[in-house]
XYZ file of C-alpha atoms in Angstrom:
614
model
C 14.821 156.443 -19.665
C 18.937 155.326 -19.841
C 19.989 153.338 -17.166
C 23.171 156.188 -17.119
C 20.262 159.032 -16.316
C 18.920 157.513 -13.331
C 21.268 159.729 -11.151
C 20.464 163.058 -13.568
C 18.673 164.482 -10.546
C 20.909 164.805 -7.750
C 23.806 165.352 -10.580
C 22.056 168.796 -11.269
C 21.974 169.672 -7.768
C 23.461 173.258 -7.114
C 25.977 171.281 -5.045
C 27.466 169.682 -7.597
C 29.455 172.634 -8.532
C 31.388 173.061 -11.329
C 33.072 170.107 -13.073
C 35.452 171.937 -15.345
C 38.384 171.069 -13.601
C 37.243 167.450 -12.512
C 36.672 166.895 -16.192
C 40.084 167.935 -17.176
C 41.580 165.560 -14.374
C 39.279 162.968 -15.671
C 39.814 163.026 -19.205
C 43.713 163.139 -18.923
C 43.634 160.009 -16.401
C 41.512 158.284 -19.383
C 43.622 159.124 -22.408
C 46.920 158.188 -20.336
C 46.388 154.706 -20.466
C 46.484 153.990 -23.904
C 50.176 156.383 -23.561
C 51.363 154.376 -21.169
C 50.893 151.277 -23.121
C 52.267 152.389 -25.882
C 55.611 153.736 -24.296
C 55.869 150.305 -22.529
C 55.756 148.692 -26.013
C 58.237 150.946 -26.751
C 60.783 150.204 -24.349
C 59.974 146.799 -25.290
C 61.111 147.113 -28.812
C 64.359 149.060 -27.359
C 64.941 146.161 -25.337
C 64.589 143.496 -27.999
C 66.543 145.108 -30.416
C 69.126 146.637 -28.569
C 68.376 150.188 -29.584
C 66.055 152.387 -31.981
C 67.837 153.160 -34.917
C 65.171 153.756 -37.034
C 62.580 157.213 -37.774
C 59.848 154.919 -36.327
C 59.075 152.230 -33.800
C 56.388 149.541 -35.810
C 54.400 148.518 -32.937
C 52.050 146.150 -35.025
C 49.936 146.499 -38.400
C 49.293 149.868 -38.295
C 50.523 151.289 -35.301
C 53.915 153.293 -36.319
C 55.117 155.145 -33.537
C 57.809 158.083 -35.115
C 60.885 158.865 -33.338
C 62.982 161.974 -34.152
C 66.321 161.974 -35.382
C 68.276 162.652 -32.334
C 66.468 159.898 -30.300
C 67.558 157.338 -33.275
C 70.959 158.614 -33.111
C 71.423 158.131 -29.551
C 72.912 154.905 -27.687
C 70.892 152.230 -26.459
C 70.996 153.025 -22.746
C 70.540 156.412 -23.084
C 67.713 155.936 -25.315
C 66.128 153.211 -22.526
C 67.043 155.740 -19.541
C 64.762 158.831 -21.753
C 61.838 155.859 -22.168
C 61.709 154.885 -18.985
C 61.920 158.450 -17.716
C 59.478 159.583 -19.624
C 57.105 156.728 -19.058
C 57.525 157.275 -14.941
C 56.674 160.860 -15.796
C 53.761 159.963 -17.460
C 52.762 157.500 -14.755
C 53.284 159.674 -11.870
C 50.912 162.723 -13.891
C 48.458 159.996 -14.149
C 48.310 159.029 -10.582
C 48.238 162.663 -9.354
C 45.102 162.821 -11.938
C 43.372 159.506 -10.831
C 44.054 160.956 -7.087
C 42.733 164.756 -7.571
C 39.938 163.120 -9.788
C 38.449 160.706 -7.520
C 38.930 163.365 -4.740
C 36.889 165.567 -6.532
C 34.482 162.448 -7.199
C 33.976 162.005 -3.811
C 33.952 165.667 -2.605
C 30.777 166.372 -4.859
C 29.438 163.135 -4.286
C 29.204 164.072 -0.139
C 28.456 167.766 -0.963
C 24.918 166.428 -2.750
C 24.384 164.011 -0.540
C 24.697 166.385 2.563
C 22.642 168.994 1.175
C 19.629 166.190 0.334
C 20.166 165.160 4.306
C 19.370 168.918 4.677
C 16.611 169.013 2.780
C 15.014 165.580 4.090
C 14.940 167.376 7.581
C 13.024 170.220 6.017
C 10.217 168.447 3.822
C 9.791 165.855 7.030
C 8.605 168.751 8.992
C 6.141 169.787 6.579
C 5.449 166.642 5.662
C 4.418 165.542 8.869
C 1.384 167.617 9.277
C 0.087 165.629 6.463
C 1.071 162.023 7.414
C 2.324 162.597 11.101
C 5.567 162.599 12.948
C 5.990 158.730 13.074
C 5.574 157.983 9.263
C 8.479 160.392 9.234
C 10.746 158.453 11.480
C 9.947 155.563 9.581
C 10.699 157.090 6.449
C 13.863 159.182 7.684
C 15.203 156.118 8.384
C 15.180 153.837 5.439
C 16.245 157.253 3.519
C 19.051 158.350 5.714
C 20.187 154.564 6.473
C 19.917 152.991 3.380
C 18.772 154.940 0.029
C 20.771 158.235 0.688
C 24.055 155.600 0.921
C 23.193 154.390 -2.137
C 22.908 157.494 -4.131
C 26.345 158.518 -2.691
C 27.957 155.265 -3.912
C 26.304 155.640 -7.244
C 27.547 159.134 -7.780
C 30.725 158.300 -6.315
C 30.927 155.954 -8.790
C 29.587 157.808 -11.666
C 32.094 160.758 -11.293
C 34.837 158.254 -11.032
C 34.405 156.533 -14.257
C 32.650 159.201 -16.680
C 34.367 160.262 -18.342
C 37.652 158.642 -17.264
C 36.460 154.742 -18.029
C 35.112 156.035 -21.408
C 38.294 157.016 -22.665
C 40.238 154.404 -21.177
C 37.536 152.038 -22.859
C 38.190 153.784 -25.979
C 41.560 154.764 -25.865
C 42.955 150.695 -25.191
C 40.460 149.731 -27.876
C 41.690 151.752 -30.236
C 45.428 150.753 -29.667
C 44.509 147.173 -30.016
C 42.913 147.877 -33.176
C 45.904 149.662 -34.977
C 48.010 146.804 -33.471
C 45.832 143.747 -35.115
C 42.175 144.717 -36.540
C 41.259 140.660 -36.526
C 43.130 139.504 -33.372
C 41.647 142.547 -30.926
C 38.281 141.686 -32.827
C 38.535 138.020 -31.762
C 39.392 139.010 -28.534
C 36.436 141.300 -28.032
C 34.151 138.742 -29.509
C 35.641 135.681 -27.323
C 35.193 138.547 -24.097
C 31.626 139.368 -25.006
C 30.482 135.905 -25.467
C 32.259 134.907 -22.174
C 30.683 137.083 -20.184
C 27.343 136.778 -21.963
C 28.034 133.132 -20.816
C 28.897 133.672 -17.429
C 25.448 136.087 -16.932
C 23.664 133.244 -18.079
C 24.951 130.615 -16.095
C 24.973 132.845 -13.246
C 21.512 134.148 -13.183
C 20.683 129.906 -13.520
C 22.531 129.835 -10.727
C 20.713 132.049 -8.581
C 17.124 131.278 -9.815
C 17.225 127.638 -9.657
C 17.229 127.160 -5.912
C 14.656 129.486 -3.876
C 16.427 130.925 -1.263
C 13.486 130.631 1.068
C 13.116 127.083 0.410
C 16.172 125.146 2.358
C 15.633 127.577 5.745
C 11.594 126.581 5.397
C 12.903 122.622 4.846
C 14.774 123.501 7.870
C 12.313 124.964 10.141
C 9.693 122.418 9.410
C 12.543 119.728 10.704
C 12.480 121.532 13.671
C 9.047 122.235 14.155
C 8.448 118.085 13.478
C 11.315 117.633 15.992
C 9.921 119.496 18.754
C 6.312 117.945 17.940
C 7.536 114.286 17.882
C 7.334 113.656 21.512
C 3.216 115.004 21.570
C 2.327 112.715 18.064
C 3.917 110.096 20.166
C 1.144 110.454 22.768
C -1.798 110.290 20.443
C -1.209 107.324 18.409
C -0.102 108.582 15.440
C 1.391 105.930 13.939
C 4.953 107.004 13.465
C 3.226 110.013 11.451
C 6.363 112.818 12.722
C 8.665 109.884 11.100
C 7.105 109.755 7.775
C 6.532 113.421 7.461
C 10.405 114.069 8.713
C 11.712 111.800 6.803
C 9.745 112.926 3.765
C 11.265 116.240 4.436
C 14.388 115.106 4.355
C 14.365 113.599 1.529
C 13.415 116.146 -0.028
C 15.912 118.456 1.536
C 18.637 116.808 -0.064
C 17.189 115.479 -3.170
C 17.100 119.350 -4.291
C 20.402 120.396 -2.720
C 22.119 116.922 -4.975
C 20.375 118.311 -7.622
C 21.780 121.411 -7.221
C 24.928 120.462 -6.274
C 24.716 118.262 -9.593
C 23.980 121.382 -11.721
C 26.677 123.743 -10.206
C 29.295 120.843 -10.813
C 28.508 121.198 -14.501
C 28.501 125.067 -14.776
C 31.791 125.821 -14.028
C 33.608 123.407 -15.433
C 31.398 124.140 -18.468
C 32.789 127.762 -17.740
C 36.161 126.598 -17.573
C 36.166 125.136 -20.788
C 34.489 127.804 -22.787
C 37.233 130.692 -21.347
C 40.222 127.631 -22.449
C 38.660 127.282 -25.776
C 38.744 130.954 -26.172
C 42.434 131.564 -24.894
C 43.554 128.802 -26.987
C 42.347 130.443 -29.959
C 43.484 133.835 -29.173
C 46.959 132.092 -28.607
C 46.851 130.343 -32.011
C 46.330 133.770 -33.933
C 48.744 135.289 -32.227
C 51.358 131.836 -32.782
C 50.473 132.690 -36.324
C 51.044 136.271 -35.988
C 54.283 135.751 -34.701
C 55.890 132.879 -36.397
C 53.224 132.096 -39.666
C 53.672 135.233 -41.367
C 56.562 137.374 -42.488
C 55.183 140.401 -41.850
C 53.290 139.633 -38.621
C 53.646 140.568 -34.993
C 55.982 141.293 -32.831
C 57.076 140.025 -29.454
C 56.616 143.912 -28.422
C 53.318 144.412 -30.475
C 51.992 141.246 -28.872
C 52.558 143.009 -25.813
C 51.180 145.982 -27.045
C 47.898 143.966 -27.571
C 47.641 142.271 -24.417
C 48.263 145.509 -22.090
C 45.613 147.392 -24.447
C 43.445 144.931 -23.942
C 43.448 143.939 -20.375
C 43.065 148.152 -19.337
C 40.038 147.907 -22.166
C 38.806 145.018 -19.777
C 39.302 147.421 -16.571
C 37.767 150.044 -18.062
C 34.534 147.755 -19.289
C 34.470 145.964 -15.701
C 34.484 149.157 -13.935
C 31.571 150.780 -16.467
C 29.458 147.494 -15.689
C 29.896 148.331 -12.058
C 28.622 151.552 -11.997
C 25.418 150.004 -14.793
C 24.685 147.522 -12.118
C 25.267 150.251 -8.859
C 23.022 152.571 -11.126
C 20.026 149.941 -10.739
C 20.045 150.517 -7.089
C 21.156 154.058 -7.123
C 18.635 155.325 -9.739
C 15.720 153.573 -7.341
C 17.015 155.298 -4.350
C 17.268 158.139 -5.884
C 13.122 158.100 -7.382
C 12.553 157.731 -3.810
C 14.378 160.316 -1.900
C 13.176 163.150 -4.868
C 9.416 161.483 -4.720
C 9.785 162.087 -0.932
C 11.142 165.266 -1.422
C 8.328 166.548 -3.887
C 6.282 169.748 -2.384
C 2.269 168.538 -1.347
C -0.055 171.387 -2.392
C -2.183 169.992 0.384
C -0.527 172.467 3.139
C -1.366 175.997 2.599
C 2.528 177.798 2.064
C 3.292 179.321 5.472
C 2.794 182.886 4.908
C -0.770 182.224 4.306
C -0.931 181.015 7.815
C -1.871 183.392 11.213
C -0.111 183.468 14.744
C -0.729 181.772 18.132
C -0.896 184.047 21.163
C -1.063 180.966 23.707
C -4.001 179.127 24.497
C -7.112 181.082 25.928
C -10.167 178.656 25.950
C -9.761 175.236 25.012
C -8.684 172.618 21.706
C -11.341 171.229 20.283
C -11.167 167.909 18.228
C -14.505 168.153 15.617
C -16.151 164.473 14.497
C -12.085 163.789 13.169
C -11.662 160.499 11.394
C -7.855 159.605 10.387
C -6.470 156.615 8.141
C -3.238 154.887 7.991
C -1.212 155.010 4.542
C -3.585 151.516 3.391
C -7.273 153.721 4.844
C -7.074 151.589 8.269
C -8.628 153.983 10.499
C -6.515 155.428 13.356
C -9.256 157.566 14.356
C -13.284 157.121 13.417
C -15.438 160.249 14.081
C -13.400 161.570 17.374
C -15.476 164.454 18.458
C -13.499 165.733 22.244
C -12.702 169.283 24.303
C -9.708 169.850 26.020
C -10.058 172.681 28.513
C -7.337 175.042 29.220
C -5.646 174.152 33.047
C -6.780 170.716 32.973
C -4.363 167.541 33.280
C -5.911 164.769 30.891
C -4.757 160.747 30.457
C -5.451 158.995 27.503
C -5.637 155.826 27.693
C -6.562 153.049 24.693
C -6.539 149.065 23.856
C -4.152 150.388 20.791
C -1.378 152.924 20.775
C -1.142 154.124 17.586
C -4.434 155.603 18.298
C -3.449 157.562 21.473
C 0.130 158.291 20.036
C -1.903 160.037 16.679
C -4.367 162.124 18.889
C -1.446 163.327 20.419
C 0.215 164.532 17.341
C -3.154 165.887 15.935
C -2.357 168.268 18.726
C 0.941 169.056 17.620
C -0.194 169.674 13.915
C 1.088 166.394 12.756
C -1.607 164.450 10.608
C -4.131 165.169 7.694
C -7.541 164.165 8.737
C -9.635 162.569 6.349
C -12.662 164.336 7.534
C -13.126 166.936 10.604
C -11.118 169.390 11.936
C -8.974 170.811 14.821
C -9.000 174.039 16.468
C -7.256 176.106 19.173
C -9.425 178.585 20.391
C -11.789 178.492 17.072
C -8.630 179.043 15.206
C -8.424 175.312 12.710
C -5.240 174.339 13.391
C -4.340 174.082 9.715
C -4.080 177.719 9.601
C -1.672 178.126 12.225
C 2.303 178.845 11.444
C 4.427 175.802 12.183
C 6.639 178.033 14.157
C 3.687 179.494 16.377
C 2.325 175.852 17.031
C 6.147 175.038 18.277
C 6.234 178.291 20.619
C 2.753 176.960 21.978
C 3.225 173.056 22.227
C 5.692 170.788 24.008
C 6.406 167.387 23.568
C 8.048 165.203 26.489
C 9.125 161.814 26.085
C 10.889 159.141 28.388
C 13.984 160.302 26.352
C 13.642 163.801 26.998
C 14.020 164.469 23.951
C 17.707 165.565 24.423
C 20.217 166.733 21.234
C 23.826 167.046 21.242
C 24.955 170.253 23.520
C 25.462 170.948 27.117
C 22.611 170.319 29.688
C 21.895 173.940 30.443
C 21.117 174.274 26.749
C 19.383 171.530 26.406
C 16.839 173.129 29.400
C 17.482 176.913 27.904
C 16.427 175.575 24.154
C 17.947 178.417 22.797
C 16.026 180.899 24.696
C 19.241 183.033 26.788
C 16.907 185.293 28.752
C 16.562 182.007 30.646
C 19.022 182.387 33.822
C 20.643 179.575 35.803
C 18.372 180.299 38.571
C 15.485 178.977 36.787
C 16.736 176.433 35.511
C 18.627 175.359 39.027
C 14.796 175.431 40.935
C 13.041 173.629 37.861
C 15.630 170.968 38.287
C 15.305 170.914 41.948
C 11.405 170.428 41.360
C 11.761 167.357 39.381
C 14.435 166.123 41.546
C 17.473 165.314 39.247
C 19.462 168.729 40.395
C 21.680 166.617 42.493
C 22.279 163.806 40.207
C 23.039 166.562 37.335
C 25.296 168.836 39.474
C 27.580 165.758 40.150
C 28.313 165.139 36.151
C 32.080 166.446 35.532
C 31.032 169.702 34.335
C 27.950 170.220 36.607
C 25.315 171.538 33.811
C 27.683 172.777 31.332
C 28.473 169.063 31.098
C 28.252 168.018 27.374
C 25.348 165.351 26.890
C 23.790 163.573 23.504
C 20.710 161.359 22.646
C 21.255 158.228 24.627
C 23.957 159.272 26.530
C 24.962 155.765 28.632
C 25.428 158.394 31.763
C 21.616 159.302 31.949
C 18.972 156.765 32.878
C 15.199 157.412 31.308
C 13.843 158.951 34.720
C 16.619 161.405 34.324
C 15.795 162.622 30.525
C 12.213 162.286 31.310
C 12.679 164.713 34.545
C 14.678 167.131 32.340
C 12.262 167.116 29.966
C 9.696 167.972 32.417
C 11.851 170.641 33.867
C 12.189 172.437 30.345
C 8.270 172.554 30.164
C 8.831 174.319 33.999
C 10.816 176.744 32.425
C 9.125 177.412 29.724
C 5.400 176.885 30.629
C 3.696 176.572 26.862
C 0.239 176.755 26.624
C -0.047 172.923 26.024
C 2.099 170.114 27.070
C 1.901 166.647 25.317
C 3.920 163.824 27.763
C 4.526 159.413 26.836
C 5.388 158.583 30.116
C 7.934 155.876 30.775
C 6.681 152.976 32.519
C 7.639 153.037 36.220
C 11.096 152.149 37.792
C 11.854 148.945 39.124
C 11.983 150.793 42.927
C 8.550 152.361 44.338
C 8.159 155.994 44.222
C 6.880 157.098 47.346
C 6.039 160.733 45.071
C 6.536 161.548 41.389
C 7.753 164.674 41.417
C 7.365 164.581 37.761
C 3.472 164.168 37.855
C 3.634 167.022 40.774
C 4.988 169.557 38.335
C 2.232 168.526 35.723
C -0.028 169.545 38.268
C 1.416 172.349 38.647
C 1.931 173.223 35.287
C -2.100 172.489 34.370
C -3.048 174.658 37.868
C -1.223 177.915 36.102
C -3.303 177.516 33.283
C -1.312 174.761 30.793
C -3.127 172.017 29.009
C -1.051 168.992 30.113
C -2.004 165.928 28.147
C -0.310 162.498 29.327
C -0.373 158.924 27.720
C 0.232 157.361 30.803
C 2.138 154.357 31.560
C 1.764 154.762 35.770
C -1.550 153.778 37.280
C -0.549 156.923 39.770
C -1.151 159.179 36.548
C -4.380 158.324 35.903
C -5.573 158.359 39.573
C -4.060 161.879 39.415
C -5.665 163.092 36.077
C -8.773 165.571 35.810
C -10.285 163.395 33.097
C -9.217 160.012 31.245
C -9.849 159.691 27.448
C -10.459 155.914 26.669
C -10.577 154.785 23.139
C -11.030 151.227 21.965
C -9.166 151.210 18.917
C -10.291 154.376 16.848
C -13.162 155.291 18.529
C -13.988 156.970 21.949
C -15.837 155.022 24.013
C -15.460 156.695 27.437
C -14.393 160.110 29.462
C -14.351 160.772 33.038
C -12.438 160.815 36.738
C -10.376 157.312 36.810
C -12.641 156.135 39.934
C -16.191 156.965 37.540
C -14.536 154.856 35.210
C -13.322 152.247 36.951
C -17.162 151.391 38.261
C -18.887 151.654 34.956
C -16.535 150.361 32.362
C -15.674 147.087 31.706
C -13.090 148.095 29.214
C -11.454 150.740 31.499
C -11.373 147.395 33.912
C -9.154 145.505 31.552
C -6.954 147.643 30.567
C -6.077 148.326 34.075
C -5.230 144.808 34.561
C -3.567 144.288 31.647
C -1.323 147.538 32.596
C -0.827 148.279 35.826
C -1.678 145.268 38.370
C 1.729 143.614 39.279
C 0.562 140.674 40.202
C -0.998 139.607 36.696
C 2.670 139.271 35.494
C 3.790 137.315 38.925
C 0.596 134.686 38.326
C 1.462 134.589 34.874
C 4.987 133.424 35.541
C 4.059 130.600 38.334
C 1.498 129.475 36.005
C 4.112 128.915 33.454
C 6.349 127.140 36.131
C 4.027 124.999 37.078
C 3.308 123.876 33.062
C 6.897 123.384 32.676
C 6.795 120.526 35.718
């Protein structure tokens, strides 16, 4: 596929709109540059000859511009005023055309990429059912942060350069050839050869010294400096000195070779450029002074301006070609992500869900990552309605993946997940979203008022229910003191809200909506000791009211309060039961409790480190 077809997919999006007016402005801007060059040449002839009295103006071997008799009969000052006025008018039209075309190009690029953002959101919801929600977060960060901006840059350059720069290049080359074929060809050939020489030298400049070599050598020398005192105590007989000296010699030998090579490269390029300019100047001199019918000074000016315009247009097209390499790869990545998968049944073929009557069952589920490494392996589990369950494991990715499975994210390679006997794959995503609520330390919080964040778009919820829920999780007074109370507009990562507050708001949201299933990632315990955790009490109330509450715990009291703790060792289920029973019967569980929840462990580690440094 041609490089210039790499952005064909985004350029054919419906949001690209009609290109009629954009192409008009682009064409006009491209054609007016050679027109301006010719007009400047005519002004130069006028100034050089003190007026135009002939019925044509000769600007080169084959470039003769006809002149109306009315203009030829005017005095030189009048002619100058008219030509300057015409040139200024053309320059104004050119500027307007470039501005309108640039504005149109940027607007079209923005519309296309904005639409792709929306499609990415919809596709992430669909792909999350196959690959999991965490994978979509990682992919979205790459797509939105790097690849979509690259596509926008490529589209802006494309719409800005095509067809304007192509027409400008062709027009300026045509004018230069009409002025003098041989000089124009000589200039073009010289320019191409110099460009190829520059590319070759730059390629060698980039490839001769690998970018990791110097940093690696410096890191190794730093390591040797740090190891030297220890090596001196093991009778190493100057081993550190010799190793450091060898590394130092190698580094500066490489740097010296690189400096010598660069010292030869750039003078060579300058010498080649000087030779090309000398040849062009000699060729121009022969036409000016050695031939009776050679070029005039105005014609030489036209030739130079035309070649300068051609170089500018070529440079823009070269920049576009370079950008298209990056943007083409980004476009392939985005559209590969947007491809629909047939692994999920269409929404219209799925069923609804009327709450949770009995339990969620996980039957012999195996789930792998992108490298086929198991995240969950042959996991079977029954989670009953009205229970408070804690998921604890040696690897957070496994417990998080299990929670995501209950939200409908991830496609097991083996086994199935059912809700009241209905396979989760057959439940409509919107029905699942109404019955399962996710809670995390950051809320999640979205842009809007505190009231809107808690109501979640349900206008039937009144203010009293919101206040009661906030009082229950002990954050009402804190939020009521905000500038506009519960009508204060907040956003994700709002500096005014700490983690305890955003987490409590999410728990309050669950109290208000009472979903059949609540999944929560608990924040770490606060620095100050909590006599009573209001959020944990809220979870207990939800469970007693019939909600299945599943928590990924970070606080010891949550494990103690849970009806049941599910213990994973890597991808496998290795135990379940009450906190006290697991402490008594599982070495792994005791070890995890010591690692995660023993406050004296960190103090002991700090004391040992302090003694080791003395």
